[in-house]
Coordinates of C-alpha atoms and ligand atoms in Angstrom, one line a residue:
M147 CA 0.0 0.0 0.0
S148 CA 1.4 3.4 -0.9
R149 CA 0.7 6.0 1.6
K150 CA -1.3 9.2 0.9
V151 CA 0.9 11.6 -0.9
P152 CA 0.6 15.4 -0.8
Y153 CA -0.6 17.5 -3.8
R154 CA 2.8 19.1 -4.2
F155 CA 6.0 17.4 -3.2
Y156 CA 9.4 19.1 -3.0
L157 CA 12.7 17.6 -2.3
T158 CA 14.7 19.5 0.3
E159 CA 17.8 21.4 -0.8
D160 CA 19.9 18.6 0.7
Q161 CA 18.0 15.9 -1.2
M162 CA 18.7 17.7 -4.6
P163 CA 20.8 15.7 -7.0
T164 CA 24.4 17.0 -7.3
Q165 CA 25.3 15.1 -10.4
W166 CA 23.9 14.9 -14.0
Y167 CA 23.4 11.5 -15.5
N168 CA 24.7 10.5 -18.9
L169 CA 22.3 7.9 -20.3
R170 CA 24.7 7.0 -23.1
A171 CA 27.0 5.3 -20.6
D172 CA 24.3 2.7 -20.1
M173 CA 23.0 2.3 -23.6
K174 CA 24.0 -1.0 -25.1
E175 CA 23.8 0.3 -28.6
Q176 CA 25.2 3.8 -29.1
P177 CA 23.7 6.5 -31.3
D178 CA 25.5 6.8 -34.6
P179 CA 28.3 9.5 -34.5
L180 CA 28.0 13.0 -35.8
L181 CA 29.5 13.3 -39.2
N182 CA 31.7 16.0 -40.7
P183 CA 29.6 17.1 -43.8
A184 CA 32.7 17.7 -45.9
T185 CA 34.4 14.4 -45.4
L186 CA 31.5 12.2 -44.1
E187 CA 33.9 11.0 -41.4
P188 CA 32.9 10.9 -37.7
L189 CA 33.6 14.2 -35.9
K190 CA 36.3 14.4 -33.3
E191 CA 35.9 16.5 -30.2
E192 CA 38.3 19.1 -31.5
D193 CA 36.2 19.6 -34.7
L194 CA 33.5 21.1 -32.4
Y195 CA 35.8 23.6 -30.7
P196 CA 35.0 26.4 -33.3
I197 CA 31.3 26.0 -32.6
F198 CA 31.0 25.0 -28.9
C199 CA 33.1 25.8 -25.9
K200 CA 35.6 23.0 -25.0
E201 CA 33.8 21.5 -22.0
L202 CA 30.5 21.3 -23.8
A203 CA 32.2 19.8 -26.9
H204 CA 33.6 17.2 -24.5
Q205 CA 30.2 16.5 -23.0
E206 CA 28.8 16.2 -26.4
M207 CA 31.1 13.4 -27.4
D208 CA 31.4 11.6 -24.1
S209 CA 29.4 8.4 -24.1
K210 CA 31.5 6.9 -21.2
T211 CA 31.2 9.1 -18.1
R212 CA 28.1 8.0 -16.3
Y213 CA 27.8 10.9 -13.8
Y214 CA 29.0 14.5 -14.0
D215 CA 29.4 16.5 -10.9
I216 CA 27.3 19.7 -11.2
P217 CA 29.7 22.6 -10.5
E218 CA 28.9 24.7 -7.4
E219 CA 28.2 27.8 -9.3
I220 CA 25.5 26.0 -11.4
L221 CA 24.0 24.4 -8.3
G222 CA 23.9 27.8 -6.7
M223 CA 21.7 29.1 -9.5
Y224 CA 19.7 25.9 -9.7
K225 CA 18.7 26.4 -6.1
I226 CA 17.0 29.7 -6.9
Y227 CA 14.3 27.8 -8.7
R228 CA 14.8 24.2 -8.0
P229 CA 13.9 21.6 -6.9
S230 CA 10.8 21.8 -9.1
P231 CA 7.7 20.3 -7.6
L232 CA 6.3 16.8 -8.3
I233 CA 2.6 17.3 -8.3
R234 CA 0.0 14.6 -7.8
A235 CA -2.9 15.5 -10.2
Y236 CA -5.7 14.5 -7.8
N237 CA -8.1 17.0 -9.4
L238 CA -7.4 15.8 -12.9
E239 CA -7.8 12.2 -11.8
K240 CA -11.1 13.0 -10.3
E241 CA -12.2 15.0 -13.3
L242 CA -11.4 12.0 -15.6
G243 CA -12.8 9.4 -13.2
T244 CA -9.7 7.3 -13.7
P245 CA -8.3 4.7 -11.3
A246 CA -4.8 5.8 -12.6
K247 CA -2.5 7.9 -10.4
I248 CA -1.2 10.9 -12.3
Y249 CA 2.0 12.7 -11.4
Y250 CA 3.6 15.6 -13.2
K251 CA 6.9 17.3 -12.8
F252 CA 6.4 21.1 -13.2
E253 CA 9.3 23.0 -14.8
G254 CA 7.5 26.3 -15.3
N255 CA 8.6 28.0 -12.1
N256 CA 11.2 30.3 -13.5
T257 CA 11.1 33.4 -15.7
S258 CA 11.8 31.5 -18.9
G259 CA 8.6 29.6 -18.2
S260 CA 10.2 26.3 -19.1
H261 CA 12.8 23.7 -18.3
K262 CA 15.2 25.4 -20.7
L263 CA 17.0 27.3 -17.9
N264 CA 18.5 24.0 -16.7
S265 CA 20.8 23.8 -19.7
A266 CA 21.1 27.5 -20.3
I267 CA 22.8 28.0 -16.9
A268 CA 25.3 25.2 -17.6
Q269 CA 26.1 26.4 -21.1
A270 CA 26.6 30.0 -20.0
Y271 CA 28.7 28.9 -17.1
Y272 CA 31.2 26.8 -19.2
A273 CA 31.5 29.6 -21.7
K274 CA 32.3 32.1 -19.0
K275 CA 34.8 29.7 -17.5
Q276 CA 36.6 29.4 -20.9
G277 CA 36.8 33.2 -21.1
L278 CA 34.6 33.5 -24.2
T279 CA 33.4 37.1 -24.8
S280 CA 30.0 36.5 -26.4
L281 CA 27.4 33.8 -27.2
T282 CA 24.8 33.5 -29.9
T283 CA 21.8 31.2 -30.3
E284 CA 18.4 30.8 -32.0
T285 CA 15.0 30.7 -30.4
G286 CA 11.6 29.5 -31.7
A287 CA 8.8 30.2 -29.3
G288 CA 11.2 32.3 -27.2
Q289 CA 11.6 30.1 -24.0
W290 CA 15.2 29.2 -24.9
G291 CA 16.2 32.7 -25.8
T292 CA 14.7 33.9 -22.5
A293 CA 16.4 31.2 -20.5
L294 CA 19.8 31.9 -22.1
S295 CA 19.3 35.7 -21.6
E296 CA 18.8 35.1 -17.9
A297 CA 21.8 32.8 -17.7
C298 CA 24.1 35.2 -19.7
A299 CA 23.0 38.2 -17.7
Y300 CA 23.9 36.3 -14.5
F301 CA 27.3 35.3 -15.8
G302 CA 27.9 38.6 -17.6
I303 CA 28.2 37.4 -21.2
P304 CA 26.8 39.5 -24.1
L305 CA 24.2 37.4 -26.1
T306 CA 22.7 37.7 -29.6
V307 CA 19.4 35.8 -30.2
F308 CA 18.1 35.0 -33.6
M309 CA 14.4 34.6 -33.1
V310 CA 12.2 32.8 -35.7
K311 CA 10.4 35.7 -37.5
C312 CA 6.8 34.5 -37.0
S313 CA 7.3 34.2 -33.2
F314 CA 9.1 37.5 -33.1
E315 CA 6.0 39.1 -34.6
Q316 CA 3.4 37.0 -32.6
K317 CA 5.2 37.4 -29.3
P318 CA 6.5 41.0 -29.0
F319 CA 6.7 40.7 -25.2
R320 CA 9.2 37.9 -25.4
K321 CA 11.6 40.3 -26.9
A322 CA 11.0 42.8 -24.0
V323 CA 11.8 40.0 -21.5
M324 CA 15.0 39.1 -23.3
Q325 CA 16.0 42.8 -23.4
T326 CA 15.5 43.0 -19.7
F327 CA 18.4 40.6 -19.5
D328 CA 20.3 42.7 -22.1
A329 CA 20.1 40.3 -25.0
D330 CA 20.2 41.6 -28.6
V331 CA 17.2 40.0 -30.4
I332 CA 17.1 39.8 -34.2
P333 CA 14.2 38.3 -36.3
S334 CA 15.4 35.4 -38.5
P335 CA 16.0 35.1 -41.4
S336 CA 17.8 38.4 -41.2
T337 CA 20.1 40.4 -43.5
T338 CA 22.9 40.3 -40.8
T339 CA 24.3 37.0 -42.0
Q340 CA 25.2 35.5 -45.4
V341 CA 23.0 32.5 -44.9
G342 CA 20.1 34.6 -43.8
R343 CA 20.4 36.8 -47.0
K344 CA 20.6 33.6 -49.1
I345 CA 17.4 32.1 -47.5
L346 CA 15.6 35.4 -47.9
E347 CA 16.6 35.6 -51.6
E348 CA 15.3 32.1 -52.3
N349 CA 12.2 32.5 -50.1
P350 CA 11.3 36.2 -49.8
G351 CA 8.0 35.8 -47.8
T352 CA 9.3 33.2 -45.4
T353 CA 8.4 33.6 -41.7
G354 CA 11.4 31.6 -40.7
S355 CA 12.1 28.3 -39.0
L356 CA 14.3 27.0 -36.3
G357 CA 16.5 25.5 -38.9
C358 CA 17.1 28.9 -40.5
A359 CA 17.8 30.6 -37.2
I360 CA 20.3 27.9 -36.2
S361 CA 22.2 28.5 -39.5
E362 CA 22.4 32.2 -38.8
A363 CA 23.5 31.8 -35.2
V364 CA 26.2 29.2 -36.2
E365 CA 27.5 31.6 -38.8
K366 CA 27.7 34.4 -36.4
A367 CA 29.6 32.3 -33.9
T368 CA 32.1 31.0 -36.4
T369 CA 32.8 34.4 -37.9
T370 CA 33.1 36.4 -34.6
E371 CA 36.2 36.3 -32.4
G372 CA 35.6 34.8 -28.9
C373 CA 32.0 34.0 -29.8
R374 CA 30.4 30.5 -29.6
Y375 CA 27.1 29.0 -30.4
V376 CA 24.7 27.4 -27.9
L377 CA 21.7 25.3 -28.6
G378 CA 18.7 24.6 -26.3
S379 CA 17.7 21.1 -27.4
V380 CA 18.6 18.1 -29.5
L381 CA 22.3 17.9 -28.5
N382 CA 23.6 15.2 -26.1
Q383 CA 25.0 17.8 -23.7
V384 CA 21.5 19.4 -23.4
L385 CA 20.0 16.0 -22.5
L386 CA 22.8 15.6 -19.9
H387 CA 21.9 18.9 -18.2
Q388 CA 18.2 18.1 -18.4
S389 CA 18.7 14.8 -16.6
I390 CA 18.2 16.9 -13.4
I391 CA 14.4 16.7 -14.1
G392 CA 14.3 12.9 -14.2
L393 CA 16.7 12.5 -11.3
E394 CA 14.6 14.8 -9.1
A395 CA 11.4 13.1 -10.2
K396 CA 12.7 9.6 -9.5
K397 CA 14.0 10.6 -6.1
A398 CA 10.8 12.3 -5.1
M399 CA 8.8 9.2 -6.2
E400 CA 11.1 6.9 -4.3
I401 CA 10.4 8.9 -1.1
L402 CA 6.7 8.7 -1.9
E403 CA 7.1 4.9 -2.4
E404 CA 6.0 5.2 -6.0
Y405 CA 7.3 4.2 -9.4
P406 CA 5.8 5.1 -12.8
D407 CA 4.4 2.5 -15.1
V408 CA 4.4 5.0 -17.9
V409 CA 6.5 8.2 -18.4
I410 CA 5.2 10.7 -20.9
G411 CA 6.8 13.8 -22.3
C412 CA 6.4 16.2 -25.2
A413 CA 9.0 16.1 -27.9
G414 CA 10.4 19.0 -29.9
G415 CA 14.1 18.3 -30.1
G416 CA 13.9 15.9 -27.2
S417 CA 15.6 17.7 -24.3
N418 CA 12.9 17.7 -21.7
L419 CA 11.8 14.2 -22.6
G420 CA 15.4 12.9 -22.7
G421 CA 16.0 14.5 -19.3
L422 CA 12.8 13.3 -17.7
I423 CA 13.2 9.7 -18.9
S424 CA 16.9 9.2 -18.4
P425 CA 17.0 7.5 -15.0
F426 CA 13.9 5.5 -15.8
M427 CA 15.3 4.4 -19.2
R428 CA 18.4 3.4 -17.2
D429 CA 16.3 1.1 -15.1
K430 CA 14.7 -0.3 -18.2
I431 CA 18.0 -1.0 -19.9
V432 CA 20.1 -2.0 -16.9
D433 CA 17.6 -3.6 -14.5
G434 CA 15.0 -4.7 -17.0
K435 CA 12.3 -2.6 -15.3
D436 CA 9.0 -2.7 -17.1
V437 CA 8.4 1.0 -17.6
R438 CA 6.8 2.4 -20.8
I439 CA 8.2 5.6 -22.2
V440 CA 6.1 7.7 -24.6
A441 CA 7.0 10.7 -26.7
V442 CA 4.2 13.0 -27.8
E443 CA 4.6 15.3 -30.8
P444 CA 2.4 17.5 -33.0
A445 CA 0.7 15.9 -36.0
S446 CA 1.9 18.9 -38.0
C447 CA 5.6 18.3 -37.3
P448 CA 5.7 14.5 -36.8
S449 CA 9.4 13.7 -36.7
F450 CA 9.2 10.4 -34.8
T451 CA 5.9 9.1 -36.1
R452 CA 6.3 9.9 -39.8
G453 CA 10.0 10.9 -40.1
K454 CA 12.9 8.9 -41.5
Y455 CA 15.8 7.6 -39.4
A456 CA 18.6 9.0 -41.5
Y457 CA 21.6 11.3 -41.4
D458 CA 20.6 14.9 -41.9
F459 CA 21.8 18.4 -41.2
C460 CA 20.6 20.0 -37.9
D461 CA 19.8 23.3 -39.7
T462 CA 18.2 24.6 -42.9
G463 CA 21.4 26.3 -44.2
K464 CA 23.4 23.1 -43.9
V465 CA 26.2 24.6 -41.9
T466 CA 26.1 22.2 -39.0
P467 CA 27.4 18.6 -38.7
M468 CA 25.1 15.8 -39.7
A469 CA 23.3 13.7 -37.2
K470 CA 21.6 10.4 -37.5
M471 CA 18.1 11.0 -36.2
Y472 CA 14.4 10.9 -37.0
T473 CA 13.9 13.8 -39.4
L474 CA 11.4 15.4 -41.7
G475 CA 14.3 16.8 -43.7
C476 CA 16.2 20.0 -42.9
S477 CA 14.2 21.9 -45.5
F478 CA 10.9 21.0 -43.7
M479 CA 8.9 24.0 -42.4
P480 CA 5.8 23.4 -40.4
S481 CA 2.6 25.0 -41.6
A482 CA 2.3 28.7 -40.5
N483 CA -0.9 28.0 -38.6
H484 CA 0.9 25.5 -36.4
A485 CA 0.9 27.3 -33.0
G486 CA 2.0 24.7 -30.6
G487 CA 5.8 24.9 -30.6
L488 CA 7.7 21.7 -31.1
R489 CA 8.5 22.9 -34.7
Y490 CA 12.0 21.3 -35.1
H491 CA 12.5 19.1 -38.2
G492 CA 14.8 16.6 -36.4
M493 CA 15.0 14.8 -33.0
S494 CA 17.7 14.1 -30.4
P495 CA 20.0 11.4 -31.8
I496 CA 19.9 9.6 -28.4
L497 CA 16.1 9.5 -28.3
S498 CA 16.1 8.6 -32.0
K499 CA 18.3 5.6 -31.3
L500 CA 16.1 4.5 -28.4
Y501 CA 13.0 4.8 -30.4
H502 CA 14.5 3.0 -33.4
D503 CA 15.5 0.1 -31.0
G504 CA 12.0 -0.2 -29.7
L505 CA 12.8 1.1 -26.2
M506 CA 10.2 3.9 -26.4
E507 CA 7.0 4.8 -28.2
A508 CA 5.6 7.9 -29.9
V509 CA 2.2 9.3 -30.6
S510 CA 1.1 12.5 -32.4
Y511 CA -1.9 14.8 -31.8
E512 CA -3.6 17.6 -33.7
Q513 CA -3.3 21.0 -32.1
T514 CA -7.0 21.6 -31.4
A515 CA -7.1 18.3 -29.4
V516 CA -4.0 19.5 -27.5
F517 CA -5.5 22.8 -26.6
E518 CA -8.7 21.1 -25.4
A519 CA -6.5 19.0 -23.1
A520 CA -4.7 22.3 -22.0
K521 CA -8.0 23.9 -21.1
L522 CA -9.3 20.9 -19.2
F523 CA -6.0 20.7 -17.3
A524 CA -5.9 24.5 -16.5
R525 CA -9.5 24.4 -15.2
V526 CA -8.8 21.7 -12.6
E527 CA -5.0 22.0 -11.9
T528 CA -5.0 25.9 -12.2
I529 CA -1.7 26.1 -14.2
L530 CA -1.9 27.6 -17.7
P531 CA 0.2 25.2 -19.6
A532 CA 2.5 26.0 -22.5
P533 CA 1.1 24.5 -25.8
E534 CA 4.2 22.3 -26.0
S535 CA 3.6 20.9 -22.6
S536 CA 0.0 20.4 -23.4
H537 CA 1.0 17.6 -25.8
A538 CA 2.2 15.6 -22.8
I539 CA -1.0 16.5 -20.9
K540 CA -3.0 15.1 -23.8
G541 CA -0.9 12.0 -23.8
A542 CA -1.4 11.5 -20.1
I543 CA -5.1 12.1 -20.3
D544 CA -5.5 9.5 -23.0
E545 CA -3.5 7.0 -21.0
A546 CA -5.6 7.7 -17.9
L547 CA -8.8 7.3 -19.9
R548 CA -7.6 3.9 -21.2
C549 CA -7.0 2.9 -17.5
K550 CA -10.6 4.0 -16.9
E551 CA -11.8 1.5 -19.5
T552 CA -9.6 -1.4 -18.3
G553 CA -9.7 -0.6 -14.6
E554 CA -5.9 -0.6 -14.4
E555 CA -4.5 1.5 -11.5
K556 CA -1.4 2.6 -13.4
T557 CA 1.0 5.2 -12.2
I558 CA 1.5 7.8 -14.8
L559 CA 4.3 10.4 -14.7
F560 CA 4.4 13.2 -17.2
G561 CA 6.6 16.3 -17.8
L562 CA 4.8 19.6 -17.6
T563 CA 7.6 21.6 -19.2
G564 CA 6.3 25.1 -18.8
T565 CA 3.6 27.9 -18.7
G566 CA 1.8 29.4 -21.7
Y567 CA 1.5 33.1 -20.8
F568 CA 3.2 34.2 -24.0
D569 CA 1.0 31.9 -26.1
M570 CA -2.2 33.9 -25.8
T571 CA -2.4 34.4 -29.6
A572 CA -2.7 30.7 -29.9
Y573 CA -5.1 30.3 -27.0
S574 CA -7.2 33.1 -28.5
A575 CA -7.3 31.3 -31.8
F576 CA -8.4 28.2 -30.0
H577 CA -11.1 30.0 -28.0
D578 CA -12.6 31.8 -31.0
G579 CA -12.6 28.7 -33.2
T580 CA -10.1 29.9 -35.8
M581 CA -7.4 27.4 -34.9
K582 CA -7.0 24.9 -37.7
D583 CA -5.4 21.5 -37.7
Y584 CA -2.9 20.8 -40.3
I585 CA -1.5 17.4 -41.1
P586 CA 1.1 17.3 -43.9
T587 CA 0.4 14.9 -46.7
D588 CA 2.7 12.0 -47.6
E589 CA 3.6 14.0 -50.8
E590 CA 4.6 17.0 -48.8
L591 CA 6.8 15.0 -46.5
E592 CA 8.3 13.2 -49.5
K593 CA 9.7 16.5 -50.7
G594 CA 11.6 16.9 -47.5
F595 CA 12.9 13.3 -47.6
E596 CA 14.1 13.7 -51.2
K597 CA 16.5 16.4 -50.1
L598 CA 18.1 14.3 -47.4
P599 CA 21.8 14.2 -47.8
K600 CA 23.0 11.0 -49.5
V601 CA 25.0 9.2 -46.8
D602 CA 25.7 5.6 -47.0
K603 CA 25.7 5.0 -43.3
Ligands
PLP1343 C1 11.3 24.1 -25.8 C2 10.2 23.6 -25.1 C3 9.8 22.3 -25.4 C4 10.3 21.4 -26.4 O1 11.7 21.2 -26.4 P1 12.4 19.8 -26.1 O2 13.8 20.0 -26.3 O3 11.7 18.8 -26.9 O4 12.1 19.6 -24.6 C5 8.7 21.8 -24.6 N1 8.1 22.6 -23.7 C6 8.5 23.8 -23.5 C7 7.7 24.7 -22.5 C8 9.6 24.4 -24.2 O5 10.0 25.6 -23.9

């Protein structure tokens, strides 16, 4: 018998994890290596030094070290907003009439409104430690740009953010938040980079994509002295930093004498999901634990469920290394009426490998169904969820409703990655009925696949 658990459970500061966990160290089959696009040879750590700072390049390539001590300075900043609460969704369970127990780990308790700050702090810290003089990045919906602005302001590093143009226009207040933290925010594609000018020439009316913004930021980093690029998702190093989410969640559940039967998370580039599942996936791989892991993605940007497992560029301008991952092709741009975030064409190579090997599942939902789940959740749990996070909510609700049918008392854990206060344009479209679902046709996806680089690996 598990004892009655509180609505909100916080680890104490002393119980907080002091190490990150590197899931690759326990994966029996490793993800395929990053490739140098010029030679098609596997990249070496040094090849990454012009793009990333050295410690992060090391973390990116390190599949051996199981645990990394979290530096004191980073822990010091984590403790401002962590541990994040593990919440038992009693109200949601009651509303659904499910016998399932639903828990969620809420990462929206910081100014970025998302889990992204967990990696932003680490990346800014290592850049500062190496003596770099500026950083640059891209942001889609704006959470990553905000998180990194916070972290850079804290460590005193100037930051340029390339923000996908349609978000820049839809979310003017995001820019104001980033400016509060002294970031320079540029709508992408822009005329400030060669690759941006080229994309604009070929596609004059484009409202941008994450892939374009990444190309611009990478160009800026590689052409500016003392400047490096940082990325908020997809990369191995980001999953490493985000493991704090899963480690906290697992420890909290241990104290509550609980263990999830199903772990559910939304998937854009895979960072929150990779972080949340890492210790549970470890248990599955190493100890043979019977835990299901489910990724939830938008039907309008279905990398896992309809993408190809292939080598591809991580950006539209093809300036980055190539990664083997589930991808819709680096030229893929989600429909402009897609409001729910999670717009990236590819997926974390670690998660891609796990999915390919059958260790996790994936589902996709249309955005109106996702917003319905968001509304139901907000009404009973009082948190206004980010559209991205609402994909996980929808996944958890559907799982709980299946339990209602079968009478199974499963324990469900999902990741509530953030809040949706900057997504009111999307919420308004949902409320007034103008939000449309868009599912790309096979022919449309085929166009993206045709342009995949020809790599015989
Ligand atoms: C960025 C973001 C996501 C998706 O990114 P992942 O790297 O897939 O985690 C999900 N939720 C929120 C709130 C985000 O800001």
